[in-house]
Coordinates of C-alpha atoms in Angstrom, one line a residue:
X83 CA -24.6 -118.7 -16.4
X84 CA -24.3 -114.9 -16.7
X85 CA -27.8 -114.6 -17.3
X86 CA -29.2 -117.1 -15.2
X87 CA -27.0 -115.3 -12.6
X88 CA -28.6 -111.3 -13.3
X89 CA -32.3 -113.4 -13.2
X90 CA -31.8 -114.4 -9.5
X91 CA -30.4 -110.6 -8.9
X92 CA -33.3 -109.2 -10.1
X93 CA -35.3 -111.6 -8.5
X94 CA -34.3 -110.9 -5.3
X95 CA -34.5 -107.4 -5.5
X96 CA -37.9 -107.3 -6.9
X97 CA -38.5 -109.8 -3.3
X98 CA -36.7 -107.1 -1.0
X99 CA -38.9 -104.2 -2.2
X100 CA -41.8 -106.3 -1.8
X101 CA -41.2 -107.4 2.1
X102 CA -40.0 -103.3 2.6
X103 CA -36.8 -103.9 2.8
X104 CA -34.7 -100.3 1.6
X105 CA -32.9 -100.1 -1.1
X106 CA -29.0 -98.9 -0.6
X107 CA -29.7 -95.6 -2.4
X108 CA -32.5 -94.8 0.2
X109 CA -30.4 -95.9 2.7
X110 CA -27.6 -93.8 1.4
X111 CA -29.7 -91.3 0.6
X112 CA -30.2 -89.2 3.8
X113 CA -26.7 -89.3 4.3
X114 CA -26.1 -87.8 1.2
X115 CA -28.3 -85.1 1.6
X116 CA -26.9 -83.8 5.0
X117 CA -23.5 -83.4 3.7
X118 CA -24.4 -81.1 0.7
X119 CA -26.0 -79.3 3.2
X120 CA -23.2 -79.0 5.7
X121 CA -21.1 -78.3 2.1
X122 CA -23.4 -75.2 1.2
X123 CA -22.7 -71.7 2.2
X124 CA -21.5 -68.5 1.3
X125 CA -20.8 -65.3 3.6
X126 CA -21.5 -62.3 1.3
X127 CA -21.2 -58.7 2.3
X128 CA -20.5 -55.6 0.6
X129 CA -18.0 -53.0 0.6
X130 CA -18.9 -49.1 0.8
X131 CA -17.1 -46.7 -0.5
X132 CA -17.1 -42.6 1.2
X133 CA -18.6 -41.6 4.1
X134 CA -18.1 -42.9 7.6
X135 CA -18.3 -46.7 9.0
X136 CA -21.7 -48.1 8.3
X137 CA -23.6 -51.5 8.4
X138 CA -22.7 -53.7 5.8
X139 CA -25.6 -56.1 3.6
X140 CA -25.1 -58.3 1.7
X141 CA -23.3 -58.4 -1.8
X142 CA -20.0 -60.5 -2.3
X143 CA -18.8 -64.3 -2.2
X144 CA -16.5 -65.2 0.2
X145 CA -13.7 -68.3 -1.6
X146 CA -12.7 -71.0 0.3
X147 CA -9.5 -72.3 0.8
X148 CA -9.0 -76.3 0.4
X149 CA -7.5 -77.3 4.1
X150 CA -9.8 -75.2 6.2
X151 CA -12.5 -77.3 7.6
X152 CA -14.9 -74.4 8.7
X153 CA -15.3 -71.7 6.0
X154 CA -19.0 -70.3 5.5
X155 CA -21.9 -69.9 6.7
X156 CA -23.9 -73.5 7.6
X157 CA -26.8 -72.6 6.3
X158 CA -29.1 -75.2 3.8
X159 CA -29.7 -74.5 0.4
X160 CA -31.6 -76.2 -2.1
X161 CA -30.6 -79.5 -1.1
X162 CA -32.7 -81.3 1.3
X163 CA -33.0 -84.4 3.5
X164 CA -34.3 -86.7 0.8
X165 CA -37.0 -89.6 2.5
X166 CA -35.6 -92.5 4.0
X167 CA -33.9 -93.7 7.3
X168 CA -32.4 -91.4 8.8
X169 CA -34.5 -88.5 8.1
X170 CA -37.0 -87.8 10.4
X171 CA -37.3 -84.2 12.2
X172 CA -33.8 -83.5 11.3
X173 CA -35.2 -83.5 7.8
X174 CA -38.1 -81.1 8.5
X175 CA -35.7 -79.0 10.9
X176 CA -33.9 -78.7 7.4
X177 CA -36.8 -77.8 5.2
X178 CA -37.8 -74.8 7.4
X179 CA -34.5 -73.2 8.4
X180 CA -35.5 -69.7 7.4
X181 CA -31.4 -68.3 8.2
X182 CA -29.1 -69.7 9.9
X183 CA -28.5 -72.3 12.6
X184 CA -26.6 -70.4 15.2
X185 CA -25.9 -72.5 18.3
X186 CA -24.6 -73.0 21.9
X187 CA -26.1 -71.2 24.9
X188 CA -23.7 -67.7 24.8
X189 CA -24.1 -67.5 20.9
X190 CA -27.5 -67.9 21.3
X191 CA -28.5 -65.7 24.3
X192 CA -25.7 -62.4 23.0
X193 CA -27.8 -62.8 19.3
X194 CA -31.2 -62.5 21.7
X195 CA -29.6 -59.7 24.1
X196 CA -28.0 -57.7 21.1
X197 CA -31.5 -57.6 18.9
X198 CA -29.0 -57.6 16.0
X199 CA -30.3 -60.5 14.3
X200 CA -34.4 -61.2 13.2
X201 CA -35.2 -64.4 15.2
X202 CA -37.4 -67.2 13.3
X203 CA -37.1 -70.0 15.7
X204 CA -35.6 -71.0 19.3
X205 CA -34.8 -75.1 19.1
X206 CA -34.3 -76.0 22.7
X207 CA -33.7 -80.1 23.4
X208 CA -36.5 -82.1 24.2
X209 CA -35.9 -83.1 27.5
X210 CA -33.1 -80.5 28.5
X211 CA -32.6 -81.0 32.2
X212 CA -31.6 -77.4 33.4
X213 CA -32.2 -78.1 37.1
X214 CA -28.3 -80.0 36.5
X215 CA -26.9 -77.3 34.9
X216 CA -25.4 -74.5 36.1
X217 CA -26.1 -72.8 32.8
X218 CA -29.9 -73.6 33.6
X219 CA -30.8 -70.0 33.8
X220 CA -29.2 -69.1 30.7
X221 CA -31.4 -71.1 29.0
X222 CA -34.7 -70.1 30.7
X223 CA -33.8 -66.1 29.7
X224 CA -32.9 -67.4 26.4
X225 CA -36.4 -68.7 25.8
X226 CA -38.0 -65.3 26.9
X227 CA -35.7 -63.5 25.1
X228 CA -36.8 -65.3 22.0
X229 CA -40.6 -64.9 22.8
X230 CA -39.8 -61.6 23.4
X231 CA -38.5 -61.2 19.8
X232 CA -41.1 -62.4 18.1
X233 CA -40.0 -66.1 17.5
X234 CA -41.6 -69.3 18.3
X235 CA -39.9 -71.6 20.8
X236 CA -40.0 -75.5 19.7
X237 CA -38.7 -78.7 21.6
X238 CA -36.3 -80.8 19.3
X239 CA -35.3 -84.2 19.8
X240 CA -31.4 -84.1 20.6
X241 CA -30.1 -86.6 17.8
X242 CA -32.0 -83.7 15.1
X243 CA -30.2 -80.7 16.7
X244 CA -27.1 -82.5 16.4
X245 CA -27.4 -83.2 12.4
X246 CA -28.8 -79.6 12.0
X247 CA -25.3 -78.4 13.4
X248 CA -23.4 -80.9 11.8
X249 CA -22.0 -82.6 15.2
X250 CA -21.0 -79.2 16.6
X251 CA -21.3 -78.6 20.5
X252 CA -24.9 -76.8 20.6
X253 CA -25.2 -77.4 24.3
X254 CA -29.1 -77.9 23.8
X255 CA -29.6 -74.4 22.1
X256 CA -29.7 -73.5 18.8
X257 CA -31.3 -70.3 17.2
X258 CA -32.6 -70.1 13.3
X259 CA -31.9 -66.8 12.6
X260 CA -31.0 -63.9 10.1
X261 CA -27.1 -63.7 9.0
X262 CA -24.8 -61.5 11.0
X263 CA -23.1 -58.9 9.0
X264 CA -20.0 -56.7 8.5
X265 CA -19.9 -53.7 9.2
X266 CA -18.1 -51.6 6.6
X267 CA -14.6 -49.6 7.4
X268 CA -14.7 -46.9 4.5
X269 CA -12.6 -44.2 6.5
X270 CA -10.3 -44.6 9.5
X271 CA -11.2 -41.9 12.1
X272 CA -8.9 -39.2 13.1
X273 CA -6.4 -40.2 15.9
X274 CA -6.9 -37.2 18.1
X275 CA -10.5 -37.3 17.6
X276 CA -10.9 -41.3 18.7
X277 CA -8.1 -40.2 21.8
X278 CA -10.8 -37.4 23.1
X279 CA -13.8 -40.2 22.6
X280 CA -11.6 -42.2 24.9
X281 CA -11.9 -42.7 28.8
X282 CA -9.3 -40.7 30.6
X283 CA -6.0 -42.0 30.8
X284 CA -6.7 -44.4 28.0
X285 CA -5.4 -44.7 24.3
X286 CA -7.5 -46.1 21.4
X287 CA -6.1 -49.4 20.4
X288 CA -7.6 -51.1 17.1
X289 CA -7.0 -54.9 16.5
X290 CA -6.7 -55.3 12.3
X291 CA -6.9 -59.2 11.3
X292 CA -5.1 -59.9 7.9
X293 CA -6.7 -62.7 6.1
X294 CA -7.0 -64.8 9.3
X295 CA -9.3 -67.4 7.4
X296 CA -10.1 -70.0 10.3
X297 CA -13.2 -69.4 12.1
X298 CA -11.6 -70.9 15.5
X299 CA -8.8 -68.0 15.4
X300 CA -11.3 -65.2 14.0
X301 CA -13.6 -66.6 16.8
X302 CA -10.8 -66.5 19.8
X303 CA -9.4 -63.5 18.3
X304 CA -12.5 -61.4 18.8
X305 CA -13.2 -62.8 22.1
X306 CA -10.3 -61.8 23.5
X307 CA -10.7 -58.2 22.0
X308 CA -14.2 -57.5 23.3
X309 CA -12.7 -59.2 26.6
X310 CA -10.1 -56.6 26.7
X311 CA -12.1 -53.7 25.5
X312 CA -10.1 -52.8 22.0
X313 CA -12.2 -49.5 20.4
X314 CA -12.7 -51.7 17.6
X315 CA -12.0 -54.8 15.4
X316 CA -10.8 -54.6 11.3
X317 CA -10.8 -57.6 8.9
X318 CA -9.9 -58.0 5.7
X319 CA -12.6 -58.4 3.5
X320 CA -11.4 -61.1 1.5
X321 CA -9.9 -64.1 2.2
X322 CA -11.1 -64.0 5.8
X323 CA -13.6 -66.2 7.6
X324 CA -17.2 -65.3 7.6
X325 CA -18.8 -64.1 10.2
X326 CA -20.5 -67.6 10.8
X327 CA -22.0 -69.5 14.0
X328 CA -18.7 -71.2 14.5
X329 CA -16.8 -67.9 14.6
X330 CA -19.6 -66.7 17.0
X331 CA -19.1 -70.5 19.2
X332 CA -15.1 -69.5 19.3
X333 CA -15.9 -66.4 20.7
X334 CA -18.3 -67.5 23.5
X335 CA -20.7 -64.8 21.7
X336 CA -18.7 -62.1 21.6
X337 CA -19.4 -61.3 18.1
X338 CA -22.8 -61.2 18.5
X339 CA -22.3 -57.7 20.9
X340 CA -19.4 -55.9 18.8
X341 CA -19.1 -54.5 15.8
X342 CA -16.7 -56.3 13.1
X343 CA -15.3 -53.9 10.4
X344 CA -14.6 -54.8 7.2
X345 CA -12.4 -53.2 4.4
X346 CA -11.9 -53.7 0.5
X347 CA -7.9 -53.5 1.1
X348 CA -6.5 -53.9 4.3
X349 CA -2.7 -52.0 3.1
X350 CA -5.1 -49.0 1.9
X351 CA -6.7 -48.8 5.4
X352 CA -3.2 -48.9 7.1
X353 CA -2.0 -46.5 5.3
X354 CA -4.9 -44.0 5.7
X355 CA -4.2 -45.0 9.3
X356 CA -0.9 -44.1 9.6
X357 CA -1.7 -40.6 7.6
X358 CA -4.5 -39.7 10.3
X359 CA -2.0 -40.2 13.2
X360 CA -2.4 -44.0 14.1
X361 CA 1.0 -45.7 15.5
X362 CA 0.4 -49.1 13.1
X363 CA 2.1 -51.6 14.8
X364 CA 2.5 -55.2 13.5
X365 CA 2.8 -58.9 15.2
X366 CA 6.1 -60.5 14.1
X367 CA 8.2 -63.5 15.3
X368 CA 11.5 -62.7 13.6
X369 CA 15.0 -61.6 15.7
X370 CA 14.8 -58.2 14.5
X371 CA 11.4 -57.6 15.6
X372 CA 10.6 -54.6 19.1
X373 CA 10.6 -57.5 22.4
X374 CA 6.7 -56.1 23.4
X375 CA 8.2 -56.0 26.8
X376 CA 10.3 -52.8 26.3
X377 CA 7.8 -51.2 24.0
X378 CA 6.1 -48.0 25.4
X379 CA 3.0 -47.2 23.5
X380 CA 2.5 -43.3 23.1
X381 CA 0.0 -42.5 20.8
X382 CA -3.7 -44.7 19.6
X383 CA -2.1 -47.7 17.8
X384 CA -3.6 -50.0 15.2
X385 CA -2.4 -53.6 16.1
X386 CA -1.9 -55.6 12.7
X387 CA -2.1 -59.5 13.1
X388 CA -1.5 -61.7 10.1
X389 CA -2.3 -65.6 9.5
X390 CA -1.2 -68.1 11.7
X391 CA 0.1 -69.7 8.9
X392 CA 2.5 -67.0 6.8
X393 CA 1.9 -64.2 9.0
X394 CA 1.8 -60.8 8.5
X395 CA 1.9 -60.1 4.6
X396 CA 4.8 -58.1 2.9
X397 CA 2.7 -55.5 2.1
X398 CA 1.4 -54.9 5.4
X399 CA 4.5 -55.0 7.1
X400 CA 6.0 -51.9 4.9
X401 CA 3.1 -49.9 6.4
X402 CA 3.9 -50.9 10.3
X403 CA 6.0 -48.6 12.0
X404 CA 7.2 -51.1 14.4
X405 CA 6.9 -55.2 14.6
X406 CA 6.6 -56.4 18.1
X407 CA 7.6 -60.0 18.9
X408 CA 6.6 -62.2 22.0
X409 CA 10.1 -63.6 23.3
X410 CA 9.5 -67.1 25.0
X411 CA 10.4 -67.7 28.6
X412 CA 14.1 -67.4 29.5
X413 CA 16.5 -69.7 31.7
X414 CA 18.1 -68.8 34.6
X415 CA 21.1 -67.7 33.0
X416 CA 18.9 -65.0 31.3
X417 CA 19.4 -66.5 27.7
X418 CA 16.1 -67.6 25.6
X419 CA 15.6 -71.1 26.0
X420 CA 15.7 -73.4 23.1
X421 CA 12.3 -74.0 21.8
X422 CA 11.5 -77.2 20.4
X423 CA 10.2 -77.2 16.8
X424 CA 6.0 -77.2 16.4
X425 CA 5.9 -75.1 19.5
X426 CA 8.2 -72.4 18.3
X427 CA 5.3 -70.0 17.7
X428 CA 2.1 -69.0 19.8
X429 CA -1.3 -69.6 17.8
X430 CA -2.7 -66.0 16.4
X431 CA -5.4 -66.0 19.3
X432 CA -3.0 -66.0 21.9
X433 CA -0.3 -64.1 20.5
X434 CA -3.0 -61.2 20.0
X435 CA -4.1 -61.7 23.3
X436 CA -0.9 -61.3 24.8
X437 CA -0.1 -58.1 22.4
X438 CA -3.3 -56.7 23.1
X439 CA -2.6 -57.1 27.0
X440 CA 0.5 -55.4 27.1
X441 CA -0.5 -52.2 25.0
X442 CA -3.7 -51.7 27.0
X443 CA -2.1 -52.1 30.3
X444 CA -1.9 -48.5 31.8
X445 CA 1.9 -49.1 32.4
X446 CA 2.6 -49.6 28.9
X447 CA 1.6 -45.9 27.6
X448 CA 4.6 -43.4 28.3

């Protein structure tokens, strides 16, 4: 019976492949093929050492951590869209994706309007109605832009962008171009020096990010810093996001028009801060922390931010010279209201955008 049974298996396989009817690996085989791609990736970069802040290249890996959905740059590797259903343009797309797939309509047009990046090829959706869209404009200039570059400008069917950026909102745009890099913090400049360099009646404030290793916080974190004009932006060098297209999506393409600094040891750059007449000042939720609304900044301050997760590090803390904290709303009475528990804290983006606010405001320097 057992082999009588494996005969009429074989026999109807053999009559499936005959009449074209695919085969469960072929069917399973696209699928396959798109996730090691959306699995590959690797931001590298490398760290100088003497000398003044420069452009990074490339040289490092950055690790992943299990938990975090977006680390890495989305770019394809030597896996491919294997043939079968499901295939199609997306697969070709795929094959010729020279860098990486940057995408959404501000990403895309601050890469063009920067000229940071070498542009290969402009995908725009076939069929993209512009005329209904009030970002219709933004799209024509992006086109130009990209001719203007030196890249070709193809139509792409919409379901092909979508598996090219993994399912992420590309708004009809997306941009195969060269990696964004670092740039490389080897020596913290001279207080007094960046307070001349600064407009009058304004003090230097520098946002450093501590390990913040999603790409949505990196992302709203550097938006809101270019948004409020900090003189510049340090991350840690490891264990932090890459600068990737979803870090450039969170930040509405901020990233693509600032400089991010990076450094080998964020505690070493604090400290050479804090010798070179920086006010390091950290983010902190604890009691004992400064309330930021009696602070009084006097002097250019380096604003330290830690992970939303453990928050500033130990060894970063020593080096503050004061911890600010964001005190919730209080009642009437004038206590601080209770605050129920998963909404005790502000997420990193917004607590640095508040911080930020309040030390740049020109009633907050004494």
């Amino acid at each position: 019976m057992l082999v009588s049974g494996q005969l009429r298996i074989c026999c109807l396989l053999r009559l499936a492949r005959k009449q074209g009817f695919p085969s469960l690996w072929q069917q399973a085989a696209p699928q396959r093929a798109f996730k090691t791609l959306r699995e590959r990736g690797a931001a590298r970069w490398r760290e100088g050492s003497g000398g003044d802040a420069v452009r990074s290249g490339r040289g490092g890996r950055y690790d992943s951590h299990p938990g975090q959905r977006e680390q890495g740059r989305e770019r394809g590797g030597n896996g491919r869209p294997m043939a079968g259903n499901g295939g199609g343009g997306a697969g070709r797309l795929f094959e010729e994706l020279r860098g990486e797939a940057l995408y959404g309509v501000n990403p895309v047009l601050g890469a063009l309007k920067a000229g940071r990046r070498k542009v290969h090829v402009l995908y725009v959706q076939d069929g993209l109605e512009t005329g209904k869209r009030k970002d219709g404009g933004a799209v024509a200039r992006a086109v130009v832009a990209a001719k203007a570059a030196g890249g070709r400008v193809e139509a792409a069917d919409k379901h092909d962008l979508n598996l090219l950026v993994d399912h992420r909102p590309h708004q009809g745009l997306v941009l195969d171009c060269s990696p964004l890099e670092w740039s490389t913090m080897n020596i913290f400049p001279e207080a007094p020096a960046a307070l001349r360099a600064a407009p009058a009646g304004a003090l230097p404030v520098w946002l450093a990010l501590d390990e913040i290793g999603d790409p949505q916080n990196l992302g709203a974190a550097l938006r809101v810093a270019y948004f409020l004009g900090v003189t510049g932006v340090l991350c840690c060098g490891k264990h932090s996001a890459p600068l990737s297209p979803a870090v450039s999506k969170a930040s509405a393409g901020a990233m693509e028009r600032m400089d991010v600094f990076s450094c080998a040891s964020m505690p070493r750059s604090l400290t050479q801060a804090a010798s070179r007449g920086w006010h390091v000042i950290g983010a902190g939720s604890e009691p004992s922390a400064v309330d930021c609304r009696g602070f009084k900044l006097s002097r250019p301050a380096v604003l330290v931010v830690g992970s939303e997760g453990r928050g500033l590090r130990p060894v970063c803390r020593r080096i503050c010279e004061d911890v600010l904290r964001i005190a919730p709303a209080p009642w009437a009475s004038g206590a601080e209201r209770e605050v129920p528990e998963g909404v005790d804290s502000l997420n990193v983006s917004v607590a640095t955008g508040i911080l930020l606010h309040h030390l740049l405001a020109g009633d907050c320097a004494a």
